[in-house]
Coordinates of C-alpha atoms in Angstrom, one line a residue:
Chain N
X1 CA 0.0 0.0 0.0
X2 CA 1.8 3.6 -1.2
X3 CA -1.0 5.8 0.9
X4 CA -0.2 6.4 4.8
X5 CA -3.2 5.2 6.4
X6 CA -4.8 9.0 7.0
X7 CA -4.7 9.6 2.9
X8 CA -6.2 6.1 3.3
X9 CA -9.1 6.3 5.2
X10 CA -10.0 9.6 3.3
X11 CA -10.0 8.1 0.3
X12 CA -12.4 5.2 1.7
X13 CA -14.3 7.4 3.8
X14 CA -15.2 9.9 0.8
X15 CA -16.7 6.5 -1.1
X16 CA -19.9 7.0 1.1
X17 CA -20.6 10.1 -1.1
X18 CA -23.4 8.6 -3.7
X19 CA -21.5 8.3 -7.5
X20 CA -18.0 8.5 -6.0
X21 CA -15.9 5.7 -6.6
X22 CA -12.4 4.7 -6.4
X23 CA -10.9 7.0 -9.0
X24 CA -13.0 9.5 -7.8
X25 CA -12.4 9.1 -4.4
X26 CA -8.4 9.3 -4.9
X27 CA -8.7 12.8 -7.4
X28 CA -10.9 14.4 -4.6
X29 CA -8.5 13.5 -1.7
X30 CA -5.4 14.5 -3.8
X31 CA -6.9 17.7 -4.9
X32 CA -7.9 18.7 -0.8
X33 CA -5.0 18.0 0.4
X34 CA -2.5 18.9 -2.4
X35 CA -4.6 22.3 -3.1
X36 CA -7.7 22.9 -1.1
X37 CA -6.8 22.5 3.0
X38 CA -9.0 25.5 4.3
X39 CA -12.1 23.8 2.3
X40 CA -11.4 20.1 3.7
X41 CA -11.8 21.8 6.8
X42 CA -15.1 23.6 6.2
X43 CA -16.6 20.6 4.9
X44 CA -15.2 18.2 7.6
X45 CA -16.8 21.0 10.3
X46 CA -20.2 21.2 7.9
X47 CA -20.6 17.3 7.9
X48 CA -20.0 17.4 11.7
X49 CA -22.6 20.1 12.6
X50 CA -25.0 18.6 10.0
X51 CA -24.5 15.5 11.1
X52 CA -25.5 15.5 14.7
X53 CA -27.8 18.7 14.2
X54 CA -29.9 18.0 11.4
X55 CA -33.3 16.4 12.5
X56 CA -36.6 16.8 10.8
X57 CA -39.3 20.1 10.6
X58 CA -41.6 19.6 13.3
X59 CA -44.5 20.6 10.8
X60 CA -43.2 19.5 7.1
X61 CA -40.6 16.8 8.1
X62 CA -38.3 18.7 5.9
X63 CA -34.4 18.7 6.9
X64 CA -33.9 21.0 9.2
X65 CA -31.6 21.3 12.5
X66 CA -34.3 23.8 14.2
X67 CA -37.8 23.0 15.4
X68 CA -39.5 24.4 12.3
X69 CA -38.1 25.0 9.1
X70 CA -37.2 28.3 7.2
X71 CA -40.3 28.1 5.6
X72 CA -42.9 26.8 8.1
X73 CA -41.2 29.3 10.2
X74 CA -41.4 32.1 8.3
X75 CA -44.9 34.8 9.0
X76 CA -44.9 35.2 5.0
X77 CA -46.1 31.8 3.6
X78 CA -50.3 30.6 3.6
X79 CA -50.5 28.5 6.3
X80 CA -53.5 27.1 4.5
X81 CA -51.9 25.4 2.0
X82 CA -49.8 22.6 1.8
X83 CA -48.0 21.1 -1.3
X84 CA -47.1 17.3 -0.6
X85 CA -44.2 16.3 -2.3
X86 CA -42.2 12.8 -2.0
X87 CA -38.4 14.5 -1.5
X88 CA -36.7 17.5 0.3
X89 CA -35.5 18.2 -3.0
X90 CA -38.7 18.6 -4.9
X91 CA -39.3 21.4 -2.3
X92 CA -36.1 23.9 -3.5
X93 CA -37.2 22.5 -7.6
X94 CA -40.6 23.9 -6.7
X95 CA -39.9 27.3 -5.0
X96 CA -37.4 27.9 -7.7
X97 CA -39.8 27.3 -10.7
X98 CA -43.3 28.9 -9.4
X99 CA -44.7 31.4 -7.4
X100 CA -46.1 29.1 -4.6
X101 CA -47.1 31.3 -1.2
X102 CA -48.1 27.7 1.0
X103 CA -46.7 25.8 3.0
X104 CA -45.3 22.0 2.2
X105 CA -45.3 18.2 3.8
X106 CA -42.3 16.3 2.6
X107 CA -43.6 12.5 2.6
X108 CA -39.9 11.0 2.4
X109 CA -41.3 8.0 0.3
X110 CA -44.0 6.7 -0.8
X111 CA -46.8 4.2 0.3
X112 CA -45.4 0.7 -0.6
X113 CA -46.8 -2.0 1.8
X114 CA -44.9 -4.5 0.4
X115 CA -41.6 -2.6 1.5
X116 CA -43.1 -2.0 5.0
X117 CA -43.7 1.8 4.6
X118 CA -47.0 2.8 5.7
X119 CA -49.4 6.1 6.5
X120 CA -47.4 6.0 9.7
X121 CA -43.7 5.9 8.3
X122 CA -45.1 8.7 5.6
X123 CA -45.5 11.1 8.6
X124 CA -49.4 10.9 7.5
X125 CA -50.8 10.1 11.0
X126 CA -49.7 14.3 12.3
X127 CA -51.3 15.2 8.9
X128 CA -54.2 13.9 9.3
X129 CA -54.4 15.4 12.8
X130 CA -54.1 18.7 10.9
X131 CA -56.8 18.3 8.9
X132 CA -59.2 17.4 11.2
X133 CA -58.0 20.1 13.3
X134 CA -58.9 22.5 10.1
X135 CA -55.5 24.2 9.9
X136 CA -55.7 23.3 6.6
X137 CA -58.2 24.7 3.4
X138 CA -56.1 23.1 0.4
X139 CA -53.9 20.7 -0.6
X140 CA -51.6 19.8 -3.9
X141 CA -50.5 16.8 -4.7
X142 CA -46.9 16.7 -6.3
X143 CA -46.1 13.1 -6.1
X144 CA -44.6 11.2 -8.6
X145 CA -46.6 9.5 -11.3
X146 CA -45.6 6.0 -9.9
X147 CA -47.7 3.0 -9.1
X148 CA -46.5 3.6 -5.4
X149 CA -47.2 7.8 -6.4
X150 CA -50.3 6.5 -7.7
X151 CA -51.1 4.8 -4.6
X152 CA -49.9 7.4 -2.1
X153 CA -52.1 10.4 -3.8
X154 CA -55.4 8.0 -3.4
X155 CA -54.8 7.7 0.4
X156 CA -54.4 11.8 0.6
X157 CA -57.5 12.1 -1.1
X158 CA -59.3 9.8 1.0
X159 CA -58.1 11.8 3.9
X160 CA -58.7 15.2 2.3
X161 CA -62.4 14.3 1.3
X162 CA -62.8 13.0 4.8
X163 CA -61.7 16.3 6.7
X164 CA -63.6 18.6 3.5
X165 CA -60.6 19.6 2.3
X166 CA -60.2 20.9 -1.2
X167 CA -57.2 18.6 -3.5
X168 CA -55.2 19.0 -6.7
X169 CA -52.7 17.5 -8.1
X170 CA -50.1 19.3 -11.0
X171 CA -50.4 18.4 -13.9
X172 CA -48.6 15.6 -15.7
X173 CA -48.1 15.4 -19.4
X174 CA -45.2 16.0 -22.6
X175 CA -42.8 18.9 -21.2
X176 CA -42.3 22.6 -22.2
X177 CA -40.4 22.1 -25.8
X178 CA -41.1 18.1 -25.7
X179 CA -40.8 16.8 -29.3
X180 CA -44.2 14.1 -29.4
X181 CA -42.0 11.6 -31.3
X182 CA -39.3 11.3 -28.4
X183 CA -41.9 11.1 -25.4
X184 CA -42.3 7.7 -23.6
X185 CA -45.5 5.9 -24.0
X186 CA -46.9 6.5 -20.7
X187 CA -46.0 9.8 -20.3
X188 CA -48.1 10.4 -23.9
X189 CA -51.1 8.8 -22.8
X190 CA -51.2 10.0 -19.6
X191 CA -51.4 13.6 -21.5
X192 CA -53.8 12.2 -24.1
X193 CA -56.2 11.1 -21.5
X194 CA -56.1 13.9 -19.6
X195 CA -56.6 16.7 -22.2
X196 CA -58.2 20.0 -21.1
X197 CA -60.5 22.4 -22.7
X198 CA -58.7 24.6 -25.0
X199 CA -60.1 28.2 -25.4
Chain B
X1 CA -34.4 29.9 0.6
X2 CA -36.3 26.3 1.5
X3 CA -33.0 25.0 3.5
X4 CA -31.9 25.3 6.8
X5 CA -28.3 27.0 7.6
X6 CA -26.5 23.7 8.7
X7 CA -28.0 21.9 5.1
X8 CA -27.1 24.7 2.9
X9 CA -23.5 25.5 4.3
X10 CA -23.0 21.5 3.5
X11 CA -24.2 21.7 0.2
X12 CA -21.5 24.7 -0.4
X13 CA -19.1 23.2 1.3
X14 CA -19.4 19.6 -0.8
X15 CA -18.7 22.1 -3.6
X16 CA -15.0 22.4 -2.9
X17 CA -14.7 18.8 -4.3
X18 CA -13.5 18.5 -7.6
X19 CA -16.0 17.5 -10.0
X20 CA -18.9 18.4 -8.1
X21 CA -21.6 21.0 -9.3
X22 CA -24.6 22.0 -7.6
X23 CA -26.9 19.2 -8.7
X24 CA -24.0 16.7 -6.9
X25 CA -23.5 18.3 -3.9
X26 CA -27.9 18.8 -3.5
X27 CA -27.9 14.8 -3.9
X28 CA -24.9 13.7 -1.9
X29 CA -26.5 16.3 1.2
X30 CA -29.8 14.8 1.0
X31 CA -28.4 11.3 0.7
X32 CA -26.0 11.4 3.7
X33 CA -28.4 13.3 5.9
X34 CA -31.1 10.6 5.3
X35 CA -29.4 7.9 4.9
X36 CA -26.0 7.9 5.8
X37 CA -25.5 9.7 8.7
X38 CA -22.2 7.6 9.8
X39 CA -20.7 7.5 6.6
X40 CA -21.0 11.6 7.1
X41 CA -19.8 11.2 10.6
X42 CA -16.8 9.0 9.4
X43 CA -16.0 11.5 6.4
X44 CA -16.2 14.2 9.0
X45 CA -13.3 12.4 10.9
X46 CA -11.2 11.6 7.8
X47 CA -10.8 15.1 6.6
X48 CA -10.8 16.9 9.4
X49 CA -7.7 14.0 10.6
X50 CA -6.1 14.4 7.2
X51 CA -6.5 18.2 6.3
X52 CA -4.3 18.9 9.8
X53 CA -1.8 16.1 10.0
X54 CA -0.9 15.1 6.7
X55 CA 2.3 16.9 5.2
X56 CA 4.7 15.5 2.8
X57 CA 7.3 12.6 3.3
X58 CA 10.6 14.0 4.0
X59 CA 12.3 11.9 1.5
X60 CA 9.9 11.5 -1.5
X61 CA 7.2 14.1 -1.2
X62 CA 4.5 11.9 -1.5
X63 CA 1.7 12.8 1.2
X64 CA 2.5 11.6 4.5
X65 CA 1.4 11.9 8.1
X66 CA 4.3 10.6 8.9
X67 CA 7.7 12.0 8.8
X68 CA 8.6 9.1 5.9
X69 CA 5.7 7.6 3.9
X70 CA 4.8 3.8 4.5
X71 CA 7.2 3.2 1.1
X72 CA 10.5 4.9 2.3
X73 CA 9.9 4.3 5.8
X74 CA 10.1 0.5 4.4
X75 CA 13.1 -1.6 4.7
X76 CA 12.1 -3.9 2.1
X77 CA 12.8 -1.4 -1.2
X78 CA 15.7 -0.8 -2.4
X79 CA 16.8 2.9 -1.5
X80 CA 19.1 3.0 -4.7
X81 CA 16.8 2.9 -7.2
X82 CA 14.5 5.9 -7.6
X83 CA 11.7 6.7 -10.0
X84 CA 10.9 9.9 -10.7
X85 CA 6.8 11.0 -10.7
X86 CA 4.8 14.3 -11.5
X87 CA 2.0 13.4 -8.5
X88 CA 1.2 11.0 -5.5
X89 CA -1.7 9.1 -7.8
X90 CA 1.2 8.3 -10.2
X91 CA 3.0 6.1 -7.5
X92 CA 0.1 3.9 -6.4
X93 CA -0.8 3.7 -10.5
X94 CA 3.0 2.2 -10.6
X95 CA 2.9 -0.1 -7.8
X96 CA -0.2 -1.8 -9.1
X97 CA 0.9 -2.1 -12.8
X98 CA 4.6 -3.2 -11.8
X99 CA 6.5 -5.0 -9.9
X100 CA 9.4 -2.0 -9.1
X101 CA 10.9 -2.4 -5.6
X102 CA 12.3 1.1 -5.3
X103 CA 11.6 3.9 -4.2
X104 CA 9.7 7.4 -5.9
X105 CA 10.2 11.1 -5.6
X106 CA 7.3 13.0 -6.3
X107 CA 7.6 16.1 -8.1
X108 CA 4.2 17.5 -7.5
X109 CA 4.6 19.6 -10.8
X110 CA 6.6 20.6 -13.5
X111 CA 9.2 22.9 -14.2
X112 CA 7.7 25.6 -15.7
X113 CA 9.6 29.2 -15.4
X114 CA 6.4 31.3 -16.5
X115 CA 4.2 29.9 -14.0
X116 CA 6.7 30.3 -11.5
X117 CA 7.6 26.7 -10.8
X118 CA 11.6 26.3 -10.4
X119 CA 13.6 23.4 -9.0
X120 CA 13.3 24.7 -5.8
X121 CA 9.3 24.4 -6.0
X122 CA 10.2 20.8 -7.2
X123 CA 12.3 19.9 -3.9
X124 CA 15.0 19.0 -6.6
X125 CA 17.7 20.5 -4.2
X126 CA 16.8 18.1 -2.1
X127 CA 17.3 15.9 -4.7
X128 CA 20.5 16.9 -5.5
X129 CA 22.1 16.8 -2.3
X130 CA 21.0 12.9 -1.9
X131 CA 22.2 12.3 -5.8
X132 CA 26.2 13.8 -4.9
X133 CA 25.9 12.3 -1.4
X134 CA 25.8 8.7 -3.6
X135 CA 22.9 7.4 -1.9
X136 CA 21.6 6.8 -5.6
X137 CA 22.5 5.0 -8.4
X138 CA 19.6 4.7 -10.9
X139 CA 17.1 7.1 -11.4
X140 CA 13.5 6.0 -13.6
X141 CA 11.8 8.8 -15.3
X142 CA 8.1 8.4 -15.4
X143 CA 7.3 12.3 -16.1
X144 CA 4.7 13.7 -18.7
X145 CA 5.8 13.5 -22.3
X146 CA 4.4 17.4 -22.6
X147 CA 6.8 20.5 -22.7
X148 CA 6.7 20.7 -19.1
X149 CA 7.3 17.3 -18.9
X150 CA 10.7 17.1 -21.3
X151 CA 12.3 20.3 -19.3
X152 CA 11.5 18.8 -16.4
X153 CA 13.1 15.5 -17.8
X154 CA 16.1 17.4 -19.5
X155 CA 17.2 19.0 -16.0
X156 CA 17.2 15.7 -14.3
X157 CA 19.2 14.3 -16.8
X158 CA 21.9 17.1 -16.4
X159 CA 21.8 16.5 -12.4
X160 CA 22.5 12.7 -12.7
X161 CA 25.0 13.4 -15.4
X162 CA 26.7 15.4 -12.9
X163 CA 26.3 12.9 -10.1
X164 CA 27.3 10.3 -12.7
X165 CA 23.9 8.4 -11.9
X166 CA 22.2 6.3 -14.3
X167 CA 18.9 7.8 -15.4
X168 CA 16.5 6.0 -18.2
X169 CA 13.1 6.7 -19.1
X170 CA 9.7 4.9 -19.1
X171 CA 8.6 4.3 -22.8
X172 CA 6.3 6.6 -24.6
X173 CA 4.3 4.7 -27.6
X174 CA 1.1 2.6 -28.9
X175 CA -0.9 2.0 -25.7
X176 CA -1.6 -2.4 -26.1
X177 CA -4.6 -3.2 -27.7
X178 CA -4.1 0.5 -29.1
X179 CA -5.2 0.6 -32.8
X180 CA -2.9 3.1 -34.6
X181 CA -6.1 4.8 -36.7
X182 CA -7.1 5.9 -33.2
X183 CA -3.9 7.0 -31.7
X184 CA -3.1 10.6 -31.8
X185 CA -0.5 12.0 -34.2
X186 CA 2.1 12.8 -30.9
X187 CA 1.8 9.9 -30.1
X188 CA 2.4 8.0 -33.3
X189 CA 5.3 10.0 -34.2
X190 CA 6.8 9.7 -30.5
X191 CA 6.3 5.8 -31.2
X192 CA 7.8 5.9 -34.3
X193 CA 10.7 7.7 -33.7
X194 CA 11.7 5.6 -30.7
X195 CA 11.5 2.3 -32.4
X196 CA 13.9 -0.3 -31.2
X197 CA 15.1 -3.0 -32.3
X198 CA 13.0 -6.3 -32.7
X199 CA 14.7 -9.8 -31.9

């Protein structure tokens, strides 16, 4: 072995990072420590504090290493509405691309029995509280178009129309600039069956 | 902004790896702070370990924590014999492909005047203090074939001459399996023009 065992273990320890491997891992611990010290150090003390910090949003389940959010925190955002979505991610895609003034509920998953993740894994059991406690006037679906997505939206809607609560879900179809010919199957027939009015 | 201080100094701090954009380092956040939150830990550790101990080996350059590297600090190579290298990933790409039992000397670099780089940058004073004190009798050249590269070749040359030191380089030619349509004109010529003979 030509690495001394602290080059070693970074090199093994960076593998953990997802689409990182072994040539990867070597160029990223030669470049820190041949060029970048100050930023290995900033990153080492970032993983640390997020690490042991980072918990979940008591209200949206969003990452977050306070009690609440940024946004279910904040005094600006329609408490009334919630957008559901399935990743933490989906939540920065989202306020980067629309105007949206609610609030959202990051699931972390989707229903899938089978896999042993249920309403209660899904954080849906403090939802439902919500809505019964009438906190809650809207709600839009942005789930995935999966079978599990599929499945997951059916239940919300259940538990919407039980508490009177209005749903919607965005719209799925070909994209912005979409040529018709390079659009998979499902994706075309789930925008040919649900056509809208055009005026 | 829909993330929390300690998640979004992460994600800039993932940034100082090479290769990784802003789409990378959103992924590899959300997938160590849901699912890998020892690999993180473990990560933490490793750089934060690395980024203040490691320095360079005191004979060869190569990154150390030690005061020699696990090679030179061997007793197993043979301490006459010393192959010449532009980084640390070049010595562990040698010891897998061959079967050398020598030492290295990383350069980190290559002499380059208008960039600043000299033979003092290179440690090649150091190197020529051990090459007159006779503590070497063959020196490998495994250096870039660039510009760079050759001056950098050229001036060890002259210092071994002086030490009368054998110095020889690693061939330049046709990669195996290479098929000379695809090979780059350098290349070809390079080959060509260092033919030897065939018994």
């Amino acid at each position: 072995m030509a690495y001394s065992p602290a080059v070693q273990e970074l090199m093994e320890s960076l593998r953990c990072l997802p689409g990182v491997g072994p040539k990867s891992a070597q160029r990223m611990t030669f470049a820190l420590l041949q060029h970048d010290r100050s930023g290995a150090g900033r990153l080492a003390r970032a993983l640390q504090t997020a690490a042991e910090s980072v918990g979940e949003c008591r209200l949206c389940r969003n990452l977050t290493e306070a009690d609440l959010c940024p946004l279910c925190a904040s005094g600006r955002r329609d408490p009334g509405v919630l957008c559901v979505v399935e990743n933490p991610s989906d939540v920065q895609a989202l306020e980067d691309a629309t105007d949206y003034g609610g609030l959202y509920f990051v699931l972390k998953g989707r229903l899938s029995p089978l896999d042993g993740i249920g309403p209660g894994e899904l954080g849906l059991e403090g939802l439902e509280a919500r809505l019964v406690a009438g906190e809650i006037r809207e709600i839009i679906l942005a789930v995935s178009p999966t079978v599990e997505g599929e499945a997951t939206a059916q239940y919300l809607a259940g538990m919407a129309a039980e508490a009177g609560v209005e749903i919607a879900r965005i719209a799925h179809g070909v994209p912005l600039g979409g040529d018709l010919d390079y659009v998979d199957a499902g994706t075309l027939s789930h925008a040919f069956a649900g056509r809208s009015q055009y005026r």
